[in-house]
CSV table of C-alpha atoms in Angstrom, one decimal:
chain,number,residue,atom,x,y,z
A,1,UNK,CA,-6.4,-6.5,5.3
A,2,UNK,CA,-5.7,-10.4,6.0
A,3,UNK,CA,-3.2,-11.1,8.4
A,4,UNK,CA,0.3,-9.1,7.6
A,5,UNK,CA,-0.3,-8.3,4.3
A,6,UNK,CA,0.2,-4.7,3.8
A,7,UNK,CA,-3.3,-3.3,1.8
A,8,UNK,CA,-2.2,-0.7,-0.4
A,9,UNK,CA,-4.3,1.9,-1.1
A,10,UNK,CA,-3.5,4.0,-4.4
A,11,UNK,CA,-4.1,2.7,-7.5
A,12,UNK,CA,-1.6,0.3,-9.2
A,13,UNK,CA,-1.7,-2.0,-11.9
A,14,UNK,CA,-4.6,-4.4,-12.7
A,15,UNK,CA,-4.2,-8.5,-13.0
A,16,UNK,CA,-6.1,-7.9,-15.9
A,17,UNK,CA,-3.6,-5.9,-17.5
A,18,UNK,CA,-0.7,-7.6,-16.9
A,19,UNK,CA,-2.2,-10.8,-18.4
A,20,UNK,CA,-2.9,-8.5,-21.6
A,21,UNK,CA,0.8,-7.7,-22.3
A,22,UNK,CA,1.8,-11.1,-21.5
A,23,UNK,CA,-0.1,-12.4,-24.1
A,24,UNK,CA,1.1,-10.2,-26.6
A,25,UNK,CA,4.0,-10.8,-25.0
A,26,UNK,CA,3.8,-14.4,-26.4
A,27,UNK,CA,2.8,-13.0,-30.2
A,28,UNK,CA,-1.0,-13.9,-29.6
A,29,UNK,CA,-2.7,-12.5,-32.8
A,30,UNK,CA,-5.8,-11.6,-30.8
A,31,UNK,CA,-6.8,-10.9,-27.5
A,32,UNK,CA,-10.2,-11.4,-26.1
A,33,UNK,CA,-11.7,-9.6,-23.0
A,34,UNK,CA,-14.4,-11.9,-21.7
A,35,UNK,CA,-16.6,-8.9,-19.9
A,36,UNK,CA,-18.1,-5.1,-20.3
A,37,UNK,CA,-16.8,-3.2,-23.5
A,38,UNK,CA,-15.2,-0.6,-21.1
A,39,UNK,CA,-12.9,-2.5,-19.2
A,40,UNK,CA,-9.1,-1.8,-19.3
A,41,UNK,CA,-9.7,0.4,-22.3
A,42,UNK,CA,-6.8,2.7,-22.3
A,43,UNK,CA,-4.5,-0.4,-22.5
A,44,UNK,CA,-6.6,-2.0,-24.7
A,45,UNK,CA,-6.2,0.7,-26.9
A,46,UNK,CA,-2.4,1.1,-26.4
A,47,UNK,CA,-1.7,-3.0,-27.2
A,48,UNK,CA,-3.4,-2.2,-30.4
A,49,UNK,CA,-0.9,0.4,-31.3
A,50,UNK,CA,1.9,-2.4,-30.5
A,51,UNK,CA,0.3,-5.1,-33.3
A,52,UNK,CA,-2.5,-7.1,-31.7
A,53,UNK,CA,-6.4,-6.9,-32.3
A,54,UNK,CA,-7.9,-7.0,-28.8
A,55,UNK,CA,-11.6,-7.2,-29.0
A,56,UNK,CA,-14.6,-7.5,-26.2
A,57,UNK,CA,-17.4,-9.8,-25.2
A,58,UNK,CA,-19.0,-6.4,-24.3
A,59,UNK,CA,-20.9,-8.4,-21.5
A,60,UNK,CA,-24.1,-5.9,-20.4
A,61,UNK,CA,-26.3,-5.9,-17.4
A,62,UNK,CA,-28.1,-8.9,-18.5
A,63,UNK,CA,-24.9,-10.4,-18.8
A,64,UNK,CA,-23.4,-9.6,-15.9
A,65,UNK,CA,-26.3,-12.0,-14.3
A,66,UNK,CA,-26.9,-14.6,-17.4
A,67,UNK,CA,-23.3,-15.0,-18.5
A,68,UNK,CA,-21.7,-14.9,-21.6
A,69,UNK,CA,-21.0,-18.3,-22.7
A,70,UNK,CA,-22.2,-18.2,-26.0
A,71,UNK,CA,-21.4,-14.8,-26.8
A,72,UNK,CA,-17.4,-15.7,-26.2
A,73,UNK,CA,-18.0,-18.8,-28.2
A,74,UNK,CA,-19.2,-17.1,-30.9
A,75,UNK,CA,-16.8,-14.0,-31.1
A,76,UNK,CA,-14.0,-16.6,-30.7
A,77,UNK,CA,-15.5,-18.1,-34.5
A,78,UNK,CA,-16.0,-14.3,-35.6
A,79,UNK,CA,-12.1,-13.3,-35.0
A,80,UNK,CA,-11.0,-16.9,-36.6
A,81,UNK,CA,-12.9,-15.9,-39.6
A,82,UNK,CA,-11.5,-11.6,-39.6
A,83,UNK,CA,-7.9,-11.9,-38.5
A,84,UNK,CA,-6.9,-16.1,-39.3
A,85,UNK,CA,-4.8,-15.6,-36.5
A,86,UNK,CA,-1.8,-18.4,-35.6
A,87,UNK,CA,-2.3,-18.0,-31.4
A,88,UNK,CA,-5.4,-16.2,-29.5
A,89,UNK,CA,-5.6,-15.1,-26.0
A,90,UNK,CA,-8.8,-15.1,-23.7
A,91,UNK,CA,-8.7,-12.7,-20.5
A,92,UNK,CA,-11.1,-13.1,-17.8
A,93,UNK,CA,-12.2,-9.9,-16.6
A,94,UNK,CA,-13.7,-8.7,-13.0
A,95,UNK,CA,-17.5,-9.0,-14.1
A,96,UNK,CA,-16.8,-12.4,-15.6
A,97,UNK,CA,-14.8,-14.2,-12.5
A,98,UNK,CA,-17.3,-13.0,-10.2
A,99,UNK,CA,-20.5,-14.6,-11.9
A,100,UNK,CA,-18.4,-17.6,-12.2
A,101,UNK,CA,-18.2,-17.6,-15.9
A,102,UNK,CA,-15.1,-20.2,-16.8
A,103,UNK,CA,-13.3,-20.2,-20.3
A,104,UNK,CA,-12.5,-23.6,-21.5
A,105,UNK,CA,-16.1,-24.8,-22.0
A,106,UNK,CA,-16.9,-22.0,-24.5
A,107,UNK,CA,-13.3,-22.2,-26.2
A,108,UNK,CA,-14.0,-26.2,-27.1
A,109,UNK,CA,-17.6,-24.9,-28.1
A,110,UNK,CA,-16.0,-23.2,-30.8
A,111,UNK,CA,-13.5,-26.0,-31.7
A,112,UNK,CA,-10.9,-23.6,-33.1
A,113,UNK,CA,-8.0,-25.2,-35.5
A,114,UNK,CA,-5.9,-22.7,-33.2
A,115,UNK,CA,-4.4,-22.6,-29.9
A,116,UNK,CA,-5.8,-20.2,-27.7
A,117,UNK,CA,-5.1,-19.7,-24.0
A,118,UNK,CA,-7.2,-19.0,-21.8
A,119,UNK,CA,-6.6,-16.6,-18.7
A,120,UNK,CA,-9.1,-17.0,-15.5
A,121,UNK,CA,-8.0,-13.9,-14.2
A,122,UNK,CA,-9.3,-10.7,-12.3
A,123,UNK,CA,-7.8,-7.4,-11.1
A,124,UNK,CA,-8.9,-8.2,-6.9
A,125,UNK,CA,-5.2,-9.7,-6.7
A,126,UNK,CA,-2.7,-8.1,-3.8
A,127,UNK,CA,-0.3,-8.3,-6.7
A,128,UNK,CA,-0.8,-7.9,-10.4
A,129,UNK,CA,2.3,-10.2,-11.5
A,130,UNK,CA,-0.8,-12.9,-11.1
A,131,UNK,CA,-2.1,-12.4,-13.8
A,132,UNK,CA,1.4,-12.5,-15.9
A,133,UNK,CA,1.8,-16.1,-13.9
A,134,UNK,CA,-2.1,-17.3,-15.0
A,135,UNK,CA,-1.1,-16.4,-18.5
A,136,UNK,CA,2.3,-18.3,-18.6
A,137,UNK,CA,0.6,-21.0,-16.8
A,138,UNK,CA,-2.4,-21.6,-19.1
A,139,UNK,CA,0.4,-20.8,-22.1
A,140,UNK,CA,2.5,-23.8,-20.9
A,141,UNK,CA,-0.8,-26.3,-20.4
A,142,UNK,CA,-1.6,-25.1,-24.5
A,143,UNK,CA,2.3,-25.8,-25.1
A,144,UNK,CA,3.3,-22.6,-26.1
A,145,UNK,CA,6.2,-22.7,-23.8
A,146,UNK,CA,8.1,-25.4,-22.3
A,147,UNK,CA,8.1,-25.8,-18.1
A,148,UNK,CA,11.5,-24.7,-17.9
A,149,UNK,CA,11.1,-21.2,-19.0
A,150,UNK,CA,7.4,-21.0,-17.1
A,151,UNK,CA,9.6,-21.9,-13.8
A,152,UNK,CA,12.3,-19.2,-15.0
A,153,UNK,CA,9.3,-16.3,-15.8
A,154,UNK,CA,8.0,-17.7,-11.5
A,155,UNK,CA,11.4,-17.1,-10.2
A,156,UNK,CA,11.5,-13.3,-12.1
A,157,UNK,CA,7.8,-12.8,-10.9
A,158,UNK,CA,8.5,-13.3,-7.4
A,159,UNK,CA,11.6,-11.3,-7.5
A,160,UNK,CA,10.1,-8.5,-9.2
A,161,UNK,CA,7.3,-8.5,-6.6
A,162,UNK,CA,9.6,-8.5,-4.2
A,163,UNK,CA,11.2,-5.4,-5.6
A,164,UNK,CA,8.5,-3.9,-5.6
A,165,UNK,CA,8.0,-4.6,-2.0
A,166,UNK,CA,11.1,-3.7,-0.4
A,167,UNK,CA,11.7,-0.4,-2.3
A,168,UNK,CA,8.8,-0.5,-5.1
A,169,UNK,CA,5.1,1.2,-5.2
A,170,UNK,CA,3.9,-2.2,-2.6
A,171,UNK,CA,6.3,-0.8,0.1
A,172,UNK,CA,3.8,1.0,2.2
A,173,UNK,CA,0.1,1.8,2.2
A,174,UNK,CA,0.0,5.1,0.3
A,175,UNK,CA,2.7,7.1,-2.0
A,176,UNK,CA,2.1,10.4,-3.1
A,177,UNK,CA,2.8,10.8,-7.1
A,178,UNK,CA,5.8,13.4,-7.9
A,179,UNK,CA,7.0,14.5,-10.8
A,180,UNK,CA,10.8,14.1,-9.3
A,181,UNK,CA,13.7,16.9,-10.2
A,182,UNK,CA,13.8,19.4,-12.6
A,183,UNK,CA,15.3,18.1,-15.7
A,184,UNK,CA,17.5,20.6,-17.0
A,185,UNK,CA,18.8,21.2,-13.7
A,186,UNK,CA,20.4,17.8,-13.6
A,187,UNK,CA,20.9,17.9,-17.4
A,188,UNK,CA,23.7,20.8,-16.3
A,189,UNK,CA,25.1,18.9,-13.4
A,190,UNK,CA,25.8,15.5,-15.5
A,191,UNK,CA,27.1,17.9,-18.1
A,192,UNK,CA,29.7,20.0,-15.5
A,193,UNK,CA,30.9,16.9,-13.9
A,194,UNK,CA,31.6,15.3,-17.2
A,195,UNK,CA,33.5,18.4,-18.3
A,196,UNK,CA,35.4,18.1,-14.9
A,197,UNK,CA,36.6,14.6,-16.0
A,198,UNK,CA,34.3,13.1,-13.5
A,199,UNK,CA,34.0,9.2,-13.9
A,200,UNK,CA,30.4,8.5,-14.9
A,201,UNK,CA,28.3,4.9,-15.1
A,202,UNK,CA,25.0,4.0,-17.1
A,203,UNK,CA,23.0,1.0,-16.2
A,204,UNK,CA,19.8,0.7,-18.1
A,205,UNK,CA,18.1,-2.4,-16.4
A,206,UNK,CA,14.7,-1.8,-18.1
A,207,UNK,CA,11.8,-3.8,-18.1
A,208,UNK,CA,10.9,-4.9,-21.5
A,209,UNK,CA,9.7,-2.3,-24.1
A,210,UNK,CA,10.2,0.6,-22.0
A,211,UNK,CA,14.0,0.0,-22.7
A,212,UNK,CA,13.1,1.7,-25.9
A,213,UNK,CA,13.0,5.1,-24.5
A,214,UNK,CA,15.4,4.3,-21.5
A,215,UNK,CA,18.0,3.4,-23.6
A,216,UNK,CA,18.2,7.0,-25.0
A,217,UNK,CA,19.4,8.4,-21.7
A,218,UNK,CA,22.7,6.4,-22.4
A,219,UNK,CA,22.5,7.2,-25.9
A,220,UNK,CA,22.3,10.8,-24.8
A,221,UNK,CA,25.1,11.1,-22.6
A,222,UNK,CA,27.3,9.2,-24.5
A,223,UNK,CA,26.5,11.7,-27.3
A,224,UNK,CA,27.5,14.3,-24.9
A,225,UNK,CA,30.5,12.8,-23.5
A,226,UNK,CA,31.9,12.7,-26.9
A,227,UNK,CA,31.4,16.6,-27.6
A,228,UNK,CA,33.4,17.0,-24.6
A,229,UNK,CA,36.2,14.5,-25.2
A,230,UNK,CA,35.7,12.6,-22.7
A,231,UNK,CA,33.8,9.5,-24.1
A,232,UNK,CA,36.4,7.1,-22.3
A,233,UNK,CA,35.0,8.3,-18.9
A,234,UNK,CA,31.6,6.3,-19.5
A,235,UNK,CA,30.6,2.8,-18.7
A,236,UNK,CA,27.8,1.4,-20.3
A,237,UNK,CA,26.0,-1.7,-18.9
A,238,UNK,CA,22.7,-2.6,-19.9
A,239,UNK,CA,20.1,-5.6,-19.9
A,240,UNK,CA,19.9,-6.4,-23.5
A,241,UNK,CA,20.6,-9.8,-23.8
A,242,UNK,CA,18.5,-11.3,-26.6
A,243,UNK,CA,18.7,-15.4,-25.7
A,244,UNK,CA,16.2,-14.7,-23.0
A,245,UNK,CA,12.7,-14.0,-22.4
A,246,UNK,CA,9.5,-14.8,-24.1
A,247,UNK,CA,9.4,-13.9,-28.2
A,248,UNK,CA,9.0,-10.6,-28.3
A,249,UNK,CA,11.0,-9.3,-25.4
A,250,UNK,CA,13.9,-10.9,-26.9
A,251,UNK,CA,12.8,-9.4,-30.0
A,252,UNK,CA,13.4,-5.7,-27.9
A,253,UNK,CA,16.3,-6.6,-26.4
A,254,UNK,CA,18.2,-7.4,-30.4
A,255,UNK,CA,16.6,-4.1,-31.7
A,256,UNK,CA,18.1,-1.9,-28.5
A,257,UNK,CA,21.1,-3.4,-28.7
A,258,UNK,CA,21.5,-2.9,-32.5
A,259,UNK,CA,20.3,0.8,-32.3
A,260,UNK,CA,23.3,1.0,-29.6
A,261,UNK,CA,25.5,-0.2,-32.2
A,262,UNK,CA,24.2,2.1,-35.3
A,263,UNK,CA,25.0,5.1,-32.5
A,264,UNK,CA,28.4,4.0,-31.5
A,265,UNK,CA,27.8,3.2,-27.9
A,266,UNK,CA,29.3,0.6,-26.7
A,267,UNK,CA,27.9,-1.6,-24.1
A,268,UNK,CA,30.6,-2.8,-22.0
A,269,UNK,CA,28.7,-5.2,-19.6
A,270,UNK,CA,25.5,-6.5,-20.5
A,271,UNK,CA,23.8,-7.7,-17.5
A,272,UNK,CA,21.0,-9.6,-18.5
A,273,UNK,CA,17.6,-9.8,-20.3
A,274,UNK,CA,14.8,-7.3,-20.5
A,275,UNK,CA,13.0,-9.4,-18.3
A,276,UNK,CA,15.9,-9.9,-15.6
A,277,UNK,CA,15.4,-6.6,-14.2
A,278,UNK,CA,14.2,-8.0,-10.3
A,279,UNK,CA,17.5,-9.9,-10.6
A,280,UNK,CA,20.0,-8.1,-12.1
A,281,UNK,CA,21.0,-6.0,-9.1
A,282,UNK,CA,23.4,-8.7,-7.4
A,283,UNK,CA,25.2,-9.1,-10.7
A,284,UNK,CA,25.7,-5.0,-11.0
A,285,UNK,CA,26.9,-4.9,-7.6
A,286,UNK,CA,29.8,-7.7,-8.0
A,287,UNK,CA,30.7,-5.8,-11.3
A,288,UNK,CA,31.0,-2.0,-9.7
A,289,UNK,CA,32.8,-3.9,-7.2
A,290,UNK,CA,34.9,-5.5,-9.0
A,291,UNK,CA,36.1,-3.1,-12.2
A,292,UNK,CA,34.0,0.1,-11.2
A,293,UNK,CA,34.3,1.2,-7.3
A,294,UNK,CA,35.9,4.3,-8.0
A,295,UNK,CA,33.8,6.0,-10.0
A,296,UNK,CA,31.9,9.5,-9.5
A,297,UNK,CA,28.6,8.9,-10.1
A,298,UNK,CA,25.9,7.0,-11.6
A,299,UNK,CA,23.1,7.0,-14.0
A,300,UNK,CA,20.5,4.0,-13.5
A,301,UNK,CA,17.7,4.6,-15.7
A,302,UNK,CA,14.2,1.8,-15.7
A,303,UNK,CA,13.8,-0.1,-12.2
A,304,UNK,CA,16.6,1.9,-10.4
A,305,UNK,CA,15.1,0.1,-7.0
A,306,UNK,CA,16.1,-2.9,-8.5
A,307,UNK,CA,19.9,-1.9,-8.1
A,308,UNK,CA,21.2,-2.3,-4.3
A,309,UNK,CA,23.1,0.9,-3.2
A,310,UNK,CA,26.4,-1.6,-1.2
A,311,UNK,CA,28.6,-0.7,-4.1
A,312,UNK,CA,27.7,2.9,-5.0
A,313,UNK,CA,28.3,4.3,-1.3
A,314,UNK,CA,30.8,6.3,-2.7
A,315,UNK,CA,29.4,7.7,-6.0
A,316,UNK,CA,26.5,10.4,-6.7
A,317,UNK,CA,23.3,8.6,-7.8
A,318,UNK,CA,21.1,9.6,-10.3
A,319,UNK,CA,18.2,7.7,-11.2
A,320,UNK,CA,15.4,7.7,-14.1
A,321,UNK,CA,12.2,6.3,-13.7
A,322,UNK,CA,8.7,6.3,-15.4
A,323,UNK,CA,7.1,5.6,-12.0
A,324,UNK,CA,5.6,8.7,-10.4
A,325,UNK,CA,5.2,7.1,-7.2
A,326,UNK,CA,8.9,5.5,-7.0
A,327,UNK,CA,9.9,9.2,-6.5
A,328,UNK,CA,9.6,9.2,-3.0
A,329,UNK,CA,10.9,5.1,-2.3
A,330,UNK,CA,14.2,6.5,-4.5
A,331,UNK,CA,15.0,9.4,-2.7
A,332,UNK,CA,14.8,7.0,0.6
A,333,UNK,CA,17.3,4.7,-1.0
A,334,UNK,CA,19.7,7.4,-1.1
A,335,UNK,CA,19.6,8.4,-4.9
A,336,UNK,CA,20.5,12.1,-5.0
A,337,UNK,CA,18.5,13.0,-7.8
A,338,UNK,CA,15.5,11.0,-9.0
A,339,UNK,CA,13.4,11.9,-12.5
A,340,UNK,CA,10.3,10.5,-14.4
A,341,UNK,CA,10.1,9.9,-17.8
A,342,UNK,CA,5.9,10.5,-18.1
A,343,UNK,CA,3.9,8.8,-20.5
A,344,UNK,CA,6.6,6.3,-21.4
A,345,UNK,CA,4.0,3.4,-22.2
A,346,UNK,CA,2.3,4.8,-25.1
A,347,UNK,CA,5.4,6.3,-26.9
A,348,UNK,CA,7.6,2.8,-26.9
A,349,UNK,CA,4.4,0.3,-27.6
A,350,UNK,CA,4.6,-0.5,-31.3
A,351,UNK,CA,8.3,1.1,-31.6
A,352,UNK,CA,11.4,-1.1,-33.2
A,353,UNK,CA,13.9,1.4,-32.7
A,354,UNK,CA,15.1,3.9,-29.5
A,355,UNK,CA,12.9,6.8,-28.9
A,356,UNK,CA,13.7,9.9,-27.7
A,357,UNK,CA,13.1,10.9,-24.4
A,358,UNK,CA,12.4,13.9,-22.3
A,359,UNK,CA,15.9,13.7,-20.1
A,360,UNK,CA,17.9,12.9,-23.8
A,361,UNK,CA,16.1,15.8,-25.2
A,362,UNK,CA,17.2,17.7,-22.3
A,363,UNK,CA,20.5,16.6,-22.7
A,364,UNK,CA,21.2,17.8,-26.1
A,365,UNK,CA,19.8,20.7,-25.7
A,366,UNK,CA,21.5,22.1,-22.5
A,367,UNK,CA,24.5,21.1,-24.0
A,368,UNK,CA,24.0,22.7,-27.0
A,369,UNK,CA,23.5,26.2,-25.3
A,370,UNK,CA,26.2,25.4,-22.9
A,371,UNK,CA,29.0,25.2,-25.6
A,372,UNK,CA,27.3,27.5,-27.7
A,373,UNK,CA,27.9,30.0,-25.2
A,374,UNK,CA,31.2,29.1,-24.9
A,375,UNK,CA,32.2,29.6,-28.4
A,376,UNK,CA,30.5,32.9,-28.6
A,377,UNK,CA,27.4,31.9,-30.8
């Protein structure tokens, strides 16, 4: 530990990683992992299901002491010749960085009639939002993006580090993973209290693609709300504003929002983009203030931590996450009920359209039996 940095201890996201989705986050056609064929494999894997070729060095013992110079060089011909792609991507990997292997020399080797950015980036980073930053930054050097939006993605990196410091997996040393509340449980209690003509609020502040399946938990009790009449006791706000972020998160942000349309929710305050969750939070809080401050209770579904608690003192807070260790961090906050969406990542990569989640699923169902058994079925 250096200084008063706080060393955490479980395991969290890699650099590595995050410079991966950041580059298909630009549209890169192809992504190349400059080290050993096993590294980051699952996500590997999962950014393939989502539209991108992402290919390895595969960098063996020989290489880890020799380098890999003319191996990159050479692949970066090979996947110029089999995909013609329009933007590639180069990610350092730990093996790589720590032989001192740098990418530009072997990327003007190959002399490429494409751009291609080039990451230096490892996973020995206190937080992995550096290796979303190395991307941007090599991505604006290649002119990919201007330096007005690579100083707005900063300001949203150090916020959302900040998050996740104060409230957030980096809040203390270790967190113990939970699988949070028992679904149908709280399926029933959302249910009674909309049936009681309880006041309720959504506020999806999702992070990028994972709005896909967040979003159906306002979809869901919407749906609900209407089989009970009372539809005009929901709020909807959600961060699906499409003018902002990097290509394809904008790209999500239009497709949620049209699905929303399609289902006949209506989002009445739309709070930001899907890559404003860190930031959103103040903005939530003047709203609720403002229009909202008597409502009963609240569902916050994607970065709940995010979302300051000043302005829901009063209300019953319900939260959805896909974070198994935020259980614990959300509970502290106050949030009265706290559930995780598992496996989120691999069902929304590749998706254009909401997906169905566990707590929606739930949703429909319980409230199926519940006025089935009403009516006497």
């Amino acid at each position: 530990m250096m200084g008063n940095d706080l060393a955490i201890i479980h395991p969290r996201p890699s650099s590595i990683v995050a410079a991966l989705y950041t580059l298909r986050d630009l549209n890169v056609d192809v992504a190349i992992l400059h080290g050993p064929p096993g590294c980051s494999f699952k996500h590997a894997r999962l950014l393939e299901e989502d539209g991108i070729h992402v290919v390895t060095t595969a960098l063996d013992e020989n290489g880890f002491v020799f380098g890999g110079r003319d191996e990159l060089s050479s692949l970066l011909e090979k996947v110029n010749d089999m995909f013609q792609p329009k933007l590639i991507g180069v990610v350092g990997t730990c093996a790589s960085m720590i032989i001192g292997e740098e990418l530009r020399e072997p990327v003007q080797d190959a002399n490429l009639d494409v751009p291609v950015i080039e990451v230096e980036v490892h996973a020995g980073y206190p937080n992995n939002t550096k290796g979303v930053l190395l991307a941007l930054e090599s991505a604006c050097d290649a002119g990919i993006i201007d330096p007005e939006e690579l100083e707005r993605q900063k300001f949203l990196l150090e916020e959302a580090t900040n998050v996740e410091k104060r409230h957030g997996a980096a809040s203390r040393e270790y967190l113990e993973p939970s699988r949070g509340d028992v679904k149908y449980k709280v399926a029933q209690k959302i249910i009674n209290y909309l049936k009681e003509g309880k006041r309720c609020l959504t506020i999806m502040n999702a992070k990028k693609e994972t709005g896909y399946m967040f979003a159906d938990i306002t979809v869901a009790i919407n749906e609900v709300a209407a089989q009970l009449g009372k539809e005009d006791n929901v709020i909807n706000m959600a961060n699906v504003d499409d003018s902002l972020g990097l290509p394809r998160v904008r790209h999500h942000a239009k497709s949620i929002m049209n699905d929303f349309r399609e289902k006949g929710v209506t989002i009445h305050e739309n709070i930001g983009g899907m890559d404003e969750y860190p930031v959103t939070g103040e903005k939530v809080s003047n709203i609720i203030a403002e229009k909202y401050s008597g409502f009963d209770f609240a569902v916050i579904s994607g970065v709940p931590h995010a979302i300051p608690m000043d302005s829901m003192q009063e209300m019953e807070v319900i939260s959805v996450t896909n974070g198994p260790r935020q259980v614990i961090p959300l509970r502290e906050m106050g949030h009265e009920h706290v559930l995780v969406e598992i496996d989120l990542h691999p069902k929304t990569l590749g998706v254009s359209n909401i997906v169905e989640s566990d707590f929606g699923a739930t949703m429909r169902e319980v409230a199926k039996d519940m006025l089935d058994t009403e009516e006497g079925v």
